[in-house]
Short mmCIF file of C-alpha atoms and ligand atoms in Angstrom, two decimals:
data_model
loop_
_atom_site.label_atom_id
_atom_site.label_comp_id
_atom_site.label_asym_id
_atom_site.label_seq_id
_atom_site.Cartn_x
_atom_site.Cartn_y
_atom_site.Cartn_z
CA UNK A 1 5.96 -10.44 14.57
CA UNK A 2 5.57 -6.74 15.39
CA UNK A 3 8.44 -5.19 17.35
CA UNK A 4 8.86 -1.69 18.77
CA UNK A 5 12.56 -0.75 19.05
CA UNK A 6 14.09 2.02 21.14
CA UNK A 7 17.53 3.59 20.72
CA UNK A 8 18.91 5.93 23.40
CA UNK A 9 22.64 5.14 23.64
CA UNK A 10 24.02 8.64 23.04
CA UNK A 11 22.32 11.87 21.94
CA UNK A 12 19.60 10.65 19.57
CA UNK A 13 16.26 9.46 20.96
CA UNK A 14 14.70 7.14 18.43
CA UNK A 15 11.88 4.62 18.07
CA UNK A 16 10.99 2.30 15.19
CA UNK A 17 8.45 -0.36 14.32
CA UNK A 18 9.35 -3.47 12.34
CA UNK A 19 6.75 -5.99 11.18
CA UNK A 20 7.98 -9.39 9.96
CA UNK A 21 11.39 -7.95 9.10
CA UNK A 22 10.05 -4.90 7.22
CA UNK A 23 10.60 -1.45 8.73
CA UNK A 24 7.36 0.54 9.02
CA UNK A 25 8.61 3.61 10.91
CA UNK A 26 11.86 5.13 12.15
CA UNK A 27 11.54 8.36 14.13
CA UNK A 28 14.64 10.20 15.38
CA UNK A 29 14.74 13.21 17.73
CA UNK A 30 18.21 14.74 17.85
CA UNK A 31 19.40 16.83 20.78
CA UNK A 32 20.52 20.33 19.83
CA UNK A 33 21.30 21.15 23.48
CA UNK A 34 24.87 19.75 23.22
CA UNK A 35 25.98 22.12 20.48
CA UNK A 36 26.82 25.03 22.74
CA UNK A 37 29.01 22.76 24.92
CA UNK A 38 31.02 21.46 21.96
CA UNK A 39 30.24 17.80 22.75
CA UNK A 40 27.67 15.50 24.33
CA UNK A 41 27.00 16.31 28.00
CA UNK A 42 25.83 12.97 29.48
CA UNK A 43 23.47 14.40 32.11
CA UNK A 44 21.77 16.70 29.57
CA UNK A 45 21.47 13.76 27.17
CA UNK A 46 19.64 11.63 29.77
CA UNK A 47 17.19 14.44 30.54
CA UNK A 48 16.52 15.10 26.86
CA UNK A 49 15.85 11.36 26.33
CA UNK A 50 13.29 11.51 29.15
CA UNK A 51 11.54 14.40 27.40
CA UNK A 52 11.65 12.81 23.94
CA UNK A 53 10.91 9.16 24.57
CA UNK A 54 7.12 9.29 24.97
CA UNK A 55 6.42 11.48 21.89
CA UNK A 56 8.99 9.62 19.77
CA UNK A 57 7.44 6.23 20.60
CA UNK A 58 3.92 7.60 19.99
CA UNK A 59 4.98 8.90 16.58
CA UNK A 60 6.68 5.61 15.65
CA UNK A 61 3.47 3.70 16.45
CA UNK A 62 1.26 6.23 14.63
CA UNK A 63 3.47 6.28 11.52
CA UNK A 64 3.37 2.47 11.40
CA UNK A 65 -0.44 2.71 11.82
CA UNK A 66 -0.49 0.40 14.83
CA UNK A 67 -1.27 0.69 18.53
CA UNK A 68 0.53 -0.68 21.59
CA UNK A 69 -1.80 -3.70 21.68
CA UNK A 70 -0.45 -4.84 18.26
CA UNK A 71 3.09 -5.23 19.65
CA UNK A 72 4.62 -8.69 20.21
CA UNK A 73 7.97 -7.57 21.68
CA UNK A 74 9.92 -4.48 22.78
CA UNK A 75 13.56 -4.09 21.76
CA UNK A 76 16.07 -1.63 23.17
CA UNK A 77 19.75 -0.73 22.97
CA UNK A 78 21.45 -2.33 25.97
CA UNK A 79 24.92 -0.95 25.18
CA UNK A 80 27.54 0.23 24.51
CA UNK A 81 26.74 3.87 25.26
CA UNK A 82 26.27 6.44 28.01
CA UNK A 83 24.85 4.85 31.17
CA UNK A 84 22.26 7.54 31.92
CA UNK A 85 21.05 7.59 28.31
CA UNK A 86 20.86 3.80 28.12
CA UNK A 87 18.94 3.72 31.41
CA UNK A 88 16.13 5.85 29.96
CA UNK A 89 15.57 3.55 26.96
CA UNK A 90 16.05 0.35 28.97
CA UNK A 91 13.67 1.40 31.76
CA UNK A 92 11.05 2.56 29.29
CA UNK A 93 11.28 -0.69 27.30
CA UNK A 94 11.08 -2.80 30.47
CA UNK A 95 8.06 -0.93 31.82
CA UNK A 96 6.21 -1.10 28.51
CA UNK A 97 6.96 -4.83 28.07
CA UNK A 98 5.82 -5.50 31.64
CA UNK A 99 2.62 -3.51 31.15
CA UNK A 100 1.80 -5.27 27.87
CA UNK A 101 3.02 -8.65 29.16
CA UNK A 102 5.25 -9.22 26.10
CA UNK A 103 8.95 -10.18 25.85
CA UNK A 104 12.00 -7.93 25.69
CA UNK A 105 14.88 -8.06 23.21
CA UNK A 106 18.22 -6.52 24.19
CA UNK A 107 20.32 -5.25 21.27
CA UNK A 108 24.03 -4.46 20.92
CA UNK A 109 24.34 -0.98 19.38
CA UNK A 110 27.36 -1.75 17.16
CA UNK A 111 25.91 -5.04 15.88
CA UNK A 112 22.80 -3.07 15.00
CA UNK A 113 24.89 -0.59 12.96
CA UNK A 114 26.13 -3.59 10.91
CA UNK A 115 22.63 -5.05 10.55
CA UNK A 116 21.27 -1.71 9.25
CA UNK A 117 22.33 -3.15 5.87
CA UNK A 118 19.39 -5.55 5.99
CA UNK A 119 16.74 -2.84 6.15
CA UNK A 120 16.84 -2.21 2.39
CA UNK A 121 18.04 -3.85 -0.82
CA UNK A 122 20.69 -4.74 -1.84
CA UNK A 123 21.48 -6.89 1.20
CA UNK A 124 25.04 -8.14 1.66
CA UNK A 125 25.89 -11.83 1.24
CA UNK A 126 27.37 -13.67 4.23
CA UNK A 127 30.20 -13.71 5.06
CA UNK A 128 31.10 -10.07 4.55
CA UNK A 129 33.39 -7.48 6.12
CA UNK A 130 31.95 -4.32 7.66
CA UNK A 131 34.00 -1.23 8.49
CA UNK A 132 32.04 0.14 11.46
CA UNK A 133 32.92 3.75 12.08
CA UNK A 134 31.18 5.98 14.62
CA UNK A 135 31.83 8.57 17.31
CA UNK A 136 32.95 5.89 19.76
CA UNK A 137 34.14 2.97 17.59
CA UNK A 138 36.35 2.10 14.64
CA UNK A 139 36.24 -1.60 13.86
CA UNK A 140 36.59 -4.06 11.02
CA UNK A 141 33.96 -6.73 11.65
CA UNK A 142 33.90 -10.19 10.08
CA UNK A 143 30.18 -10.94 9.73
CA UNK A 144 29.51 -14.69 9.42
CA UNK A 145 25.76 -14.35 9.91
CA UNK A 146 23.30 -11.87 11.39
CA UNK A 147 24.10 -12.93 14.94
CA UNK A 148 27.67 -14.19 14.52
CA UNK A 149 30.19 -11.37 14.18
CA UNK A 150 33.84 -11.01 15.15
CA UNK A 151 36.00 -7.90 15.44
CA UNK A 152 39.20 -8.55 13.47
CA UNK A 153 40.69 -5.07 13.85
CA UNK A 154 39.92 -1.95 15.85
CA UNK A 155 41.27 1.34 17.10
CA UNK A 156 43.69 1.19 19.99
CA UNK A 157 42.80 4.73 21.11
CA UNK A 158 40.41 7.31 19.58
CA UNK A 159 37.60 6.51 17.18
CA UNK A 160 37.69 8.04 13.70
CA UNK A 161 34.46 9.97 14.47
CA UNK A 162 36.29 11.53 17.40
CA UNK A 163 39.15 12.50 15.07
CA UNK A 164 36.60 14.24 12.79
CA UNK A 165 34.90 15.96 15.74
CA UNK A 166 38.16 17.06 17.41
CA UNK A 167 39.53 18.40 14.13
CA UNK A 168 36.32 20.43 13.77
CA UNK A 169 36.59 21.70 17.34
CA UNK A 170 40.15 22.95 16.71
CA UNK A 171 38.78 24.75 13.65
CA UNK A 172 36.07 26.36 15.83
CA UNK A 173 33.27 24.49 14.05
CA UNK A 174 30.20 23.48 16.12
CA UNK A 175 29.56 19.92 17.38
CA UNK A 176 29.20 17.41 15.79
CA UNK A 177 31.90 18.51 13.41
CA UNK A 178 32.06 15.46 11.12
CA UNK A 179 29.29 16.59 8.75
CA UNK A 180 30.81 20.12 8.53
CA UNK A 181 34.28 18.81 7.69
CA UNK A 182 32.55 16.75 4.98
CA UNK A 183 30.80 19.87 3.66
CA UNK A 184 33.95 22.03 3.46
CA UNK A 185 36.04 19.13 2.12
CA UNK A 186 33.83 18.89 -0.96
CA UNK A 187 35.25 22.20 -2.22
CA UNK A 188 38.83 21.83 -1.00
CA UNK A 189 42.10 20.36 -2.29
CA UNK A 190 42.73 17.04 -0.48
CA UNK A 191 46.43 17.03 -1.37
CA UNK A 192 47.26 20.57 -0.19
CA UNK A 193 48.41 19.63 3.34
CA UNK A 194 50.02 16.41 4.54
CA UNK A 195 49.57 14.95 8.00
CA UNK A 196 51.78 12.21 9.44
CA UNK A 197 50.23 8.78 10.00
CA UNK A 198 51.44 5.84 12.06
CA UNK A 199 51.52 2.23 10.90
CA UNK A 200 49.65 0.01 13.36
CA UNK A 201 50.09 -3.75 13.68
CA UNK A 202 47.73 -6.15 11.93
CA UNK A 203 44.31 -4.74 11.21
CA UNK A 204 44.29 -2.22 14.06
CA UNK A 205 43.97 1.54 13.91
CA UNK A 206 45.21 4.57 15.86
CA UNK A 207 43.82 8.10 15.58
CA UNK A 208 45.31 9.87 18.58
CA UNK A 209 48.63 10.75 16.89
CA UNK A 210 47.06 12.51 13.94
CA UNK A 211 44.95 14.60 16.29
CA UNK A 212 48.07 15.90 18.06
CA UNK A 213 49.87 16.42 14.75
CA UNK A 214 46.91 18.47 13.55
CA UNK A 215 47.00 20.63 16.69
CA UNK A 216 50.74 21.39 16.20
CA UNK A 217 50.15 22.07 12.49
CA UNK A 218 47.46 24.65 13.31
CA UNK A 219 49.59 26.26 16.04
CA UNK A 220 52.51 26.63 13.63
CA UNK A 221 50.47 28.00 10.74
CA UNK A 222 48.37 30.45 12.81
CA UNK A 223 51.58 31.80 14.42
CA UNK A 224 52.69 32.76 10.89
CA UNK A 225 49.23 33.91 9.74
CA UNK A 226 46.42 34.55 12.27
CA UNK A 227 43.83 34.20 9.46
CA UNK A 228 45.19 30.83 8.33
CA UNK A 229 42.08 28.85 9.31
CA UNK A 230 39.55 31.25 7.76
CA UNK A 231 41.56 31.56 4.54
CA UNK A 232 42.18 27.82 4.11
CA UNK A 233 39.28 26.05 5.79
CA UNK A 234 38.24 24.09 2.68
CA UNK A 235 41.73 22.76 1.92
CA UNK A 236 42.38 21.98 5.61
CA UNK A 237 39.15 19.95 5.85
CA UNK A 238 39.73 18.21 2.52
CA UNK A 239 43.31 17.26 3.44
CA UNK A 240 42.40 15.98 6.91
CA UNK A 241 39.42 14.02 5.61
CA UNK A 242 41.56 12.54 2.84
CA UNK A 243 44.14 11.36 5.40
CA UNK A 244 41.52 9.79 7.70
CA UNK A 245 39.88 7.98 4.77
CA UNK A 246 43.25 6.74 3.54
CA UNK A 247 43.98 5.24 6.99
CA UNK A 248 40.54 3.58 7.13
CA UNK A 249 40.69 2.05 3.67
CA UNK A 250 44.29 0.82 3.84
CA UNK A 251 43.39 -1.62 6.63
CA UNK A 252 40.07 -2.55 5.06
CA UNK A 253 41.94 -3.49 1.88
CA UNK A 254 44.38 -5.56 3.91
CA UNK A 255 41.50 -7.32 5.74
CA UNK A 256 39.69 -8.12 2.47
CA UNK A 257 42.85 -9.68 1.09
CA UNK A 258 43.65 -11.60 4.27
CA UNK A 259 40.10 -12.99 4.63
CA UNK A 260 39.61 -13.40 0.85
CA UNK A 261 36.31 -11.54 0.98
CA UNK A 262 34.86 -9.36 -1.74
CA UNK A 263 31.60 -8.34 -0.05
CA UNK A 264 32.47 -5.15 1.80
CA UNK A 265 30.17 -2.86 3.79
CA UNK A 266 30.48 0.31 5.86
CA UNK A 267 28.30 1.32 8.80
CA UNK A 268 28.04 3.85 11.64
CA UNK A 269 27.86 7.65 11.72
CA UNK A 270 31.08 8.25 9.78
CA UNK A 271 29.77 6.09 6.91
CA UNK A 272 27.61 9.14 6.11
CA UNK A 273 30.83 10.87 4.98
CA UNK A 274 30.59 11.54 1.26
CA UNK A 275 34.36 11.28 0.73
CA UNK A 276 34.50 7.85 2.40
CA UNK A 277 31.47 6.64 0.43
CA UNK A 278 32.97 7.76 -2.90
CA UNK A 279 36.46 6.45 -2.15
CA UNK A 280 35.15 3.05 -1.00
CA UNK A 281 33.08 2.75 -4.17
CA UNK A 282 36.13 3.64 -6.29
CA UNK A 283 38.33 1.13 -4.47
CA UNK A 284 35.59 -1.50 -4.78
CA UNK A 285 35.38 -0.96 -8.55
CA UNK A 286 39.16 -1.28 -8.80
CA UNK A 287 39.35 -4.49 -6.73
CA UNK A 288 36.12 -6.13 -7.90
CA UNK A 289 34.33 -5.81 -4.54
CA UNK A 290 30.59 -5.78 -4.01
CA UNK A 291 30.32 -2.60 -1.96
CA UNK A 292 27.40 -1.93 0.43
CA UNK A 293 26.80 1.63 1.58
CA UNK A 294 23.76 2.31 3.79
CA UNK A 295 21.23 5.06 3.12
CA UNK A 296 22.05 8.23 5.07
CA UNK A 297 19.22 7.84 7.58
CA UNK A 298 20.56 4.42 8.62
CA UNK A 299 24.19 5.57 9.07
CA UNK A 300 23.88 7.74 12.18
CA UNK A 301 22.08 6.48 15.29
CA UNK A 302 18.52 5.34 14.65
CA UNK A 303 16.09 2.78 16.07
CA UNK A 304 15.49 1.27 12.62
CA UNK A 305 18.76 -0.60 12.92
CA UNK A 306 17.88 -1.71 16.47
CA UNK A 307 14.57 -3.02 15.12
CA UNK A 308 16.37 -4.93 12.35
CA UNK A 309 18.75 -6.56 14.84
CA UNK A 310 15.79 -7.36 17.10
CA UNK A 311 14.01 -9.06 14.20
CA UNK A 312 16.97 -11.42 13.74
CA UNK A 313 17.12 -12.14 17.48
CA UNK A 314 13.36 -12.78 17.66
CA UNK A 315 13.65 -15.25 14.76
CA UNK A 316 16.11 -17.24 16.87
CA UNK A 317 14.00 -16.88 20.02
CA UNK A 318 16.64 -14.72 21.73
CA UNK A 319 14.64 -12.70 24.28
CA UNK A 320 15.75 -11.35 27.66
CA UNK A 321 14.12 -11.11 31.08
CA UNK A 322 12.96 -8.18 33.20
CA UNK A 323 16.18 -8.47 35.25
CA UNK A 324 18.23 -7.03 32.36
CA UNK A 325 20.27 -3.86 32.96
CA UNK A 326 22.14 -1.53 30.59
CA UNK A 327 25.81 -2.22 29.80
CA UNK A 328 27.78 0.95 28.92
CA UNK A 329 30.79 -1.16 27.86
CA UNK A 330 28.87 -4.09 26.39
CA UNK A 331 31.14 -6.68 24.76
CA UNK A 332 30.33 -8.30 21.42
O1 KG4 B 401 26.92 6.30 14.88
P1 KG4 B 401 26.83 7.69 15.39
O2 KG4 B 401 25.61 8.51 15.00
O3 KG4 B 401 26.89 7.73 16.96
C1 KG4 B 401 27.73 6.89 17.69
O4 KG4 B 401 27.32 5.72 17.90
O5 KG4 B 401 28.84 7.37 18.00
O6 KG4 B 401 28.15 8.45 14.93
C2 KG4 B 401 28.39 9.79 15.24
C3 KG4 B 401 29.70 10.23 14.60
C4 KG4 B 401 30.15 11.62 15.02
O7 KG4 B 401 31.53 11.57 15.34
C5 KG4 B 401 29.92 12.46 13.76
O8 KG4 B 401 30.78 13.56 13.63
C6 KG4 B 401 30.18 11.44 12.67
O9 KG4 B 401 29.56 10.26 13.16
N1 KG4 B 401 29.60 11.82 11.39
C7 KG4 B 401 30.35 12.15 10.31
C8 KG4 B 401 29.45 12.51 9.28
N2 KG4 B 401 28.17 12.39 9.77
C9 KG4 B 401 28.29 11.96 11.07
N3 KG4 B 401 31.69 12.17 10.14
C10 KG4 B 401 32.15 12.53 8.94
N4 KG4 B 401 31.36 12.91 7.91
C11 KG4 B 401 30.01 12.91 8.02
N5 KG4 B 401 29.23 13.27 7.00
ZN1 ZN B 402 26.09 4.62 16.75
#
C-alpha cells in the first residue's frame, strides 16, 4: 500500500510517502512570510500553500523514488486548522485522487500528532497516555489503539504553544517564539522569577491567567528598569518555561496515576521543547514510566505523521468519498 499524504492545516506545507507502514519521504516547506506580522496570517498562509504544494508533492515522490502511478491512496489533513489552508490541501488531494482514480483518506491533525510515535522505534504499547501540546491544543489523550483515542483533559482557554508564543511576543522576539524561549532558557535560571498558576479541576488546563500575570510582571519591572528585558532575557525565559512545564507535567502525573498507566508519550510542536523533554524523562525515571519522545522532525507539523495515521486507516479500510470537505473545528 503506497500512500501520498498532504498536510496544510496551518503554516507548514508538507507531503510524505508511506509504503506498507514505512515512511519513505517527509518534505516540509515552512512559511517565513508570517514572521514580520508576529503570527500566522490566514490569507497569506493559504496563498503560500498554493505556491508550495506542487513542488513539495513532487519532491516527496522523487525522494521516495516513486511516481504518481505507484500511488494507491491520497491522504490529507481534514482538520482541525485554518479553513483556507485546509482547503488547499483537501482540494489538491481530491483532484489528484480523482485524476488517478484512487481512494482518499481524511486524517485528523491531532490524532496524527499522537500517531507520529509509530513512525520510528521504540513504539509505545497500547494503552498509553499522550500529552499533545501544540500552537492550538493542549490535551491529555488516552490512546486505546491507533484509531481509538479519548481526550481526558484539555485546556479551557489558551494552548500552551500560544502561551510560549505570546510570552515571546511580549519580549519582542519574532514568531514563532517557542523555539527562541527554549534557546534562551537553556542558559537561564528557572527559579529566578515566580509566576502565579491556577489550579484547574480534574485533568484540565488553563494558560490565559499566566499570560496576563506575565504582562503585568513585565510592566512592573520595566517601569523600574527600562532595560529589564535585555538584561534578564535568559532568566525570564527559563522561569516562564519552567512554570509552563510544571503545569503540564502536574496534570500528566495525575492522569497517569488515575488511569494506572506507565506508558507516557508527548506529541505536537511544543514537544520539541528541550526543557519539557528533559523534565518528562526525569519524571519518568522517578516514577518508573516508559517515556516516548518523538524525533524533532515529527514534533512540529509534518505530513509524515499524516501518512502514518493514513496507514492505520487504510489497514481498516477507512477511506472517504469525493464529497468530503475540510473541517476547521474537527472533533475527535
Ligand atoms: O504542532 P505545531 O507545529 O502546529 C500546530 O498544530 O499548532 O505547533 C506549533 C507550536 C508553536 O506554538 C511553537 O511556538 C511551538 O509549537 N514550539 C515550541 C518549540 N518548537 C515549537 N515551543 C516551545 N519550545 C520549542 N522548542
Ligand atoms: Zn500540529
